[in-house]
Amino acid sequence: MGLPGRLFAADPIKVAAIYTVPVEQQWVSRIHKAANAAKDRGDIEYVYSENTANNDYERVMREYCEAGHKLIIGEVFGVEDAARAVAKDYPDVAFLMGSSFKPDAAVPNFSVFDNYIQDASYLSGLVAGAMTKSKNIGMVGGYPIPEVNRLMNAFMAGVKEVAPDTKFQVAFIGSWFDPPKAKETAFAQIDGGADLLYAERFGVSDAAKEKKVLAIGNVIDTQADYPETVVASALWHFEPTLDKAIAEVKAGTFKADDYGVYSFMKNGGSSLAPLGTFEGKVPDEIKAKVAEKEKAIKDGSFTVEINDAEPKSS
């Protein structure tokens, strides 16, 4: 029968999400937030599983399909083959999955997305370049995969535009959620001369706060928790991605597609968080430059490079 074209516009779609980490984790928290917003609007019914191990992911996917859910969302970076095999077995179910790979016409009900927030990461780099005094920046990431690399590279490009002589210490902790390890790694970078840290993972801003250096946030805004530490953050907004998928499922037109573009700033998928407590500390000329570049990104006259190569220390 293909994907359901029989849904009435007012009918909420049964949506299930499968997360490999806690919903508090930065990346997943943005998907969870968008799903709850859609639920509150009455567009979807929403259930989820968190902390799902990779070797259990396929089973959970199948259980949700058998339970009648029409849209499955989550991240399948470690279980690509298994997830696509499940999608083939349930052609009437739509799948929208965080993935390093592209959609495949052979699995027409499996779409991919990613947090392409390089636009906001670049803008946060402009701010960082103005705020580092030692011109030594530490960067702590989870894994050197495209999803992380492109944000780090965009951040570094922004920094270099303002402070071209800046040195970078780049490290990966081999985990998506290990705040103690991220914190220890950040301490080592501070000992190595960093006076500003790129906090791609939880735990980095804690180290920055303890050592009284600055930090730049990623995906979520944590300045309220670190008002004297987190200068700016590149935010991911999953709402445009999810809302597009919901509309396609309701219309019966969901197909294999790459939803990555809905994370671009011009589509409302990313933004630079307000400077807040640092509004008066960031130089006016940098704030003007950020505003100018943001306008250019949104009108298409400036494009932030998408560089998925692993960033290296300098």
XYZ file of C-alpha atoms in Angstrom:
314
model
C 0.000 0.000 0.000
C 2.955 2.297 0.413
C 3.129 5.044 2.998
C -0.218 6.078 4.470
C -2.140 8.589 2.402
C -5.276 7.954 4.412
C -4.416 10.126 7.387
C -6.709 13.059 7.967
C -4.967 16.365 8.606
C -6.279 16.509 12.175
C -5.165 12.986 13.069
C -2.037 12.947 15.246
C 0.688 10.675 13.862
C 2.027 7.973 16.144
C 5.732 8.809 16.462
C 8.380 6.833 18.326
C 11.971 7.889 18.946
C 14.920 5.660 19.778
C 17.935 7.305 21.410
C 21.252 5.694 22.308
C 21.968 8.274 25.023
C 19.931 10.080 27.710
C 17.485 12.710 26.456
C 19.519 15.260 28.445
C 22.444 14.817 26.052
C 22.846 17.903 23.836
C 22.127 16.448 20.404
C 19.234 14.222 21.409
C 17.721 16.909 23.629
C 17.031 19.026 20.540
C 15.170 16.190 18.796
C 13.236 15.495 22.012
C 12.347 19.184 22.364
C 10.998 19.395 18.798
C 8.995 16.194 19.233
C 7.422 17.452 22.445
C 6.517 20.723 20.714
C 4.778 18.774 17.931
C 2.991 16.664 20.535
C 1.826 19.764 22.414
C 0.424 21.137 19.132
C -1.545 17.952 18.675
C 0.322 16.941 15.507
C 1.750 13.715 16.925
C 1.528 11.165 19.680
C 5.066 10.702 20.993
C 6.851 7.927 22.859
C 10.575 7.286 23.136
C 13.280 4.973 24.411
C 16.583 6.358 25.701
C 19.936 4.717 26.479
C 19.246 2.050 23.841
C 22.377 -0.002 23.156
C 23.419 -0.404 19.527
C 22.984 -4.174 19.755
C 19.403 -3.651 20.959
C 18.456 -0.916 18.498
C 16.992 -3.181 15.809
C 14.730 -4.972 18.278
C 13.347 -1.695 19.629
C 12.751 -0.409 16.101
C 10.776 -3.516 15.228
C 8.701 -3.329 18.403
C 7.682 0.241 17.654
C 6.785 -0.698 14.066
C 4.676 -3.612 15.277
C 2.933 -1.292 17.733
C 1.613 0.810 14.848
C 3.900 3.834 14.915
C 3.977 5.592 11.543
C 7.148 7.671 11.990
C 10.299 6.436 13.714
C 13.035 8.943 14.551
C 16.440 8.527 16.152
C 20.157 8.171 15.355
C 21.656 5.155 13.644
C 25.325 6.115 13.324
C 26.437 2.773 14.751
C 23.637 0.609 13.310
C 23.161 1.801 9.734
C 22.771 -1.604 8.089
C 20.414 -3.006 10.698
C 18.225 0.115 10.669
C 17.857 0.113 6.904
C 17.032 -3.598 6.982
C 14.200 -2.883 9.410
C 12.910 -0.113 7.142
C 12.778 -2.558 4.224
C 10.643 -4.909 6.326
C 8.155 -2.138 7.213
C 7.475 -0.203 3.996
C 4.373 1.452 5.477
C 6.433 3.122 8.226
C 8.434 6.333 7.690
C 11.938 6.497 9.168
C 13.787 9.773 9.830
C 17.218 8.950 11.179
C 20.391 10.783 12.081
C 22.948 9.251 9.755
C 26.378 9.738 8.215
C 25.146 8.230 4.960
C 22.831 9.397 2.209
C 19.312 8.215 1.388
C 19.017 5.147 -0.800
C 16.262 4.777 -3.412
C 16.230 1.058 -2.592
C 14.826 1.980 0.845
C 12.238 4.622 -0.169
C 10.804 5.076 3.341
C 14.162 5.864 5.020
C 15.247 9.516 5.187
C 18.356 10.884 6.858
C 19.197 14.075 8.716
C 22.168 15.584 10.471
C 22.961 18.663 12.512
C 24.361 20.835 9.746
C 24.827 23.833 12.041
C 28.114 24.949 10.505
C 26.595 28.412 9.965
C 26.120 29.037 13.676
C 29.426 27.335 14.529
C 31.244 29.721 12.205
C 29.604 32.725 13.878
C 30.581 31.411 17.314
C 34.149 31.193 16.019
C 34.127 34.891 15.140
C 33.219 35.629 18.757
C 35.837 33.214 20.096
C 38.576 34.791 17.981
C 37.893 38.118 19.638
C 37.758 36.712 23.167
C 40.901 34.574 23.343
C 43.891 36.482 24.695
C 46.449 33.666 24.576
C 45.435 32.811 20.979
C 45.336 29.195 22.144
C 41.990 27.391 21.981
C 41.178 23.898 23.221
C 38.581 21.774 21.428
C 37.056 18.615 22.903
C 34.840 16.457 20.693
C 33.130 13.093 20.960
C 34.282 11.267 17.827
C 36.047 12.570 14.693
C 33.074 11.871 12.420
C 31.527 14.266 9.868
C 28.799 15.429 12.286
C 31.455 16.720 14.686
C 34.233 17.592 12.249
C 32.175 20.023 10.174
C 31.194 22.037 13.248
C 34.751 22.177 14.563
C 36.117 23.198 11.159
C 33.512 25.937 10.764
C 34.299 27.213 14.264
C 38.022 27.229 13.487
C 37.396 29.114 10.236
C 35.524 31.799 12.165
C 38.310 32.088 14.726
C 40.992 32.392 12.038
C 39.089 35.161 10.295
C 39.381 37.292 13.430
C 42.638 35.954 14.911
C 44.607 34.141 12.173
C 47.549 33.328 14.446
C 45.438 31.247 16.866
C 46.648 27.755 17.754
C 44.227 24.883 18.356
C 44.459 21.831 20.602
C 42.034 19.217 19.249
C 41.041 16.059 21.147
C 38.303 13.436 20.929
C 37.134 11.429 23.942
C 35.643 8.416 22.110
C 32.205 8.824 23.672
C 29.007 10.768 23.158
C 28.370 11.093 26.868
C 31.280 10.977 29.287
C 31.431 14.355 31.093
C 34.259 13.318 33.472
C 36.508 12.312 30.570
C 35.657 15.482 28.634
C 36.444 17.531 31.721
C 39.841 15.898 32.262
C 40.706 16.381 28.601
C 39.784 20.044 28.875
C 41.952 20.452 31.997
C 44.923 19.150 30.003
C 44.280 21.686 27.251
C 44.073 24.517 29.776
C 47.396 23.326 31.192
C 48.640 23.530 27.600
C 47.832 27.231 27.430
C 44.222 27.365 26.244
C 42.230 30.288 27.623
C 39.066 29.395 25.691
C 37.477 25.980 25.099
C 35.138 24.705 22.396
C 32.680 22.584 24.383
C 31.392 20.060 21.859
C 30.725 17.664 24.762
C 29.284 17.981 28.257
C 31.992 18.369 30.908
C 34.156 20.878 29.047
C 32.374 23.941 30.404
C 32.757 22.559 33.930
C 36.513 22.526 33.452
C 36.432 26.036 32.013
C 34.411 27.313 34.962
C 36.745 25.749 37.515
C 39.848 27.162 35.838
C 38.210 30.534 35.093
C 38.646 30.390 31.331
C 35.977 30.898 28.676
C 33.941 28.390 26.684
C 31.875 28.267 23.507
C 28.827 26.003 23.583
C 27.471 23.630 20.967
C 23.903 22.581 20.044
C 22.295 23.929 23.236
C 22.631 27.153 25.243
C 24.134 26.487 28.682
C 24.971 30.073 29.582
C 22.348 30.093 32.336
C 24.373 27.360 34.062
C 27.742 29.017 33.313
C 27.010 32.774 33.226
C 30.654 33.810 33.597
C 32.040 31.071 31.358
C 29.957 30.367 28.224
C 30.328 33.340 25.887
C 28.203 32.091 22.999
C 26.697 28.888 21.640
C 25.813 27.512 18.220
C 22.251 26.244 18.565
C 20.545 23.460 16.642
C 16.805 23.694 16.057
C 15.318 20.350 14.997
C 11.804 21.731 14.517
C 12.126 22.487 10.763
C 13.425 18.951 10.127
C 10.721 17.179 12.098
C 7.893 19.434 10.926
C 8.797 18.728 7.290
C 8.714 14.975 7.945
C 5.371 15.201 9.748
C 3.884 17.120 6.831
C 5.167 14.545 4.335
C 3.789 11.621 6.340
C 0.400 13.315 6.681
C 0.322 14.003 2.938
C 1.355 10.444 2.104
C 4.381 11.777 0.220
C 7.231 10.766 2.558
C 10.178 9.386 0.568
C 13.900 8.740 0.883
C 15.433 12.185 1.208
C 18.260 14.107 2.857
C 16.796 16.438 5.477
C 20.190 17.954 6.333
C 19.366 21.272 4.679
C 16.665 21.936 7.287
C 19.453 22.462 9.844
C 20.892 25.338 7.822
C 20.471 28.820 9.288
C 18.525 30.059 6.258
C 15.878 27.416 7.014
C 15.677 28.183 10.728
C 17.604 25.069 11.713
C 20.413 26.825 13.563
C 21.233 30.127 15.223
C 23.776 31.835 17.428
C 22.516 32.076 20.992
C 22.130 35.573 22.471
C 25.342 36.802 24.086
C 23.454 37.424 27.316
C 25.898 38.016 30.160
C 28.658 38.653 27.613
C 26.727 41.251 25.613
C 28.846 44.060 27.030
C 32.111 42.077 26.950
C 32.270 41.134 23.268
C 33.735 44.012 21.194
C 31.182 46.065 19.252
C 33.036 45.568 15.975
C 32.780 41.787 16.375
C 29.070 41.986 17.149
C 28.642 44.053 14.002
C 30.658 41.512 11.991
C 28.542 38.650 13.325
C 25.342 40.488 12.374
C 26.698 41.214 8.900
C 27.746 37.593 8.317
C 24.461 36.246 9.690
C 22.520 38.409 7.249
C 24.731 37.238 4.376
C 24.259 33.579 5.342
C 20.496 34.005 5.423
C 20.266 35.836 2.095
C 22.636 33.393 0.403
C 25.412 35.876 -0.378
C 27.832 34.049 1.952
C 28.184 30.293 2.375
C 30.002 28.619 5.252
C 32.134 25.763 3.952
C 31.061 22.259 4.932
C 34.354 20.545 5.752
C 33.936 17.009 7.092
C 37.671 16.285 7.349
C 39.052 15.507 10.795
C 40.414 18.720 12.364
C 43.958 18.597 13.659
C 45.860 20.387 16.380
C 48.117 23.192 15.212
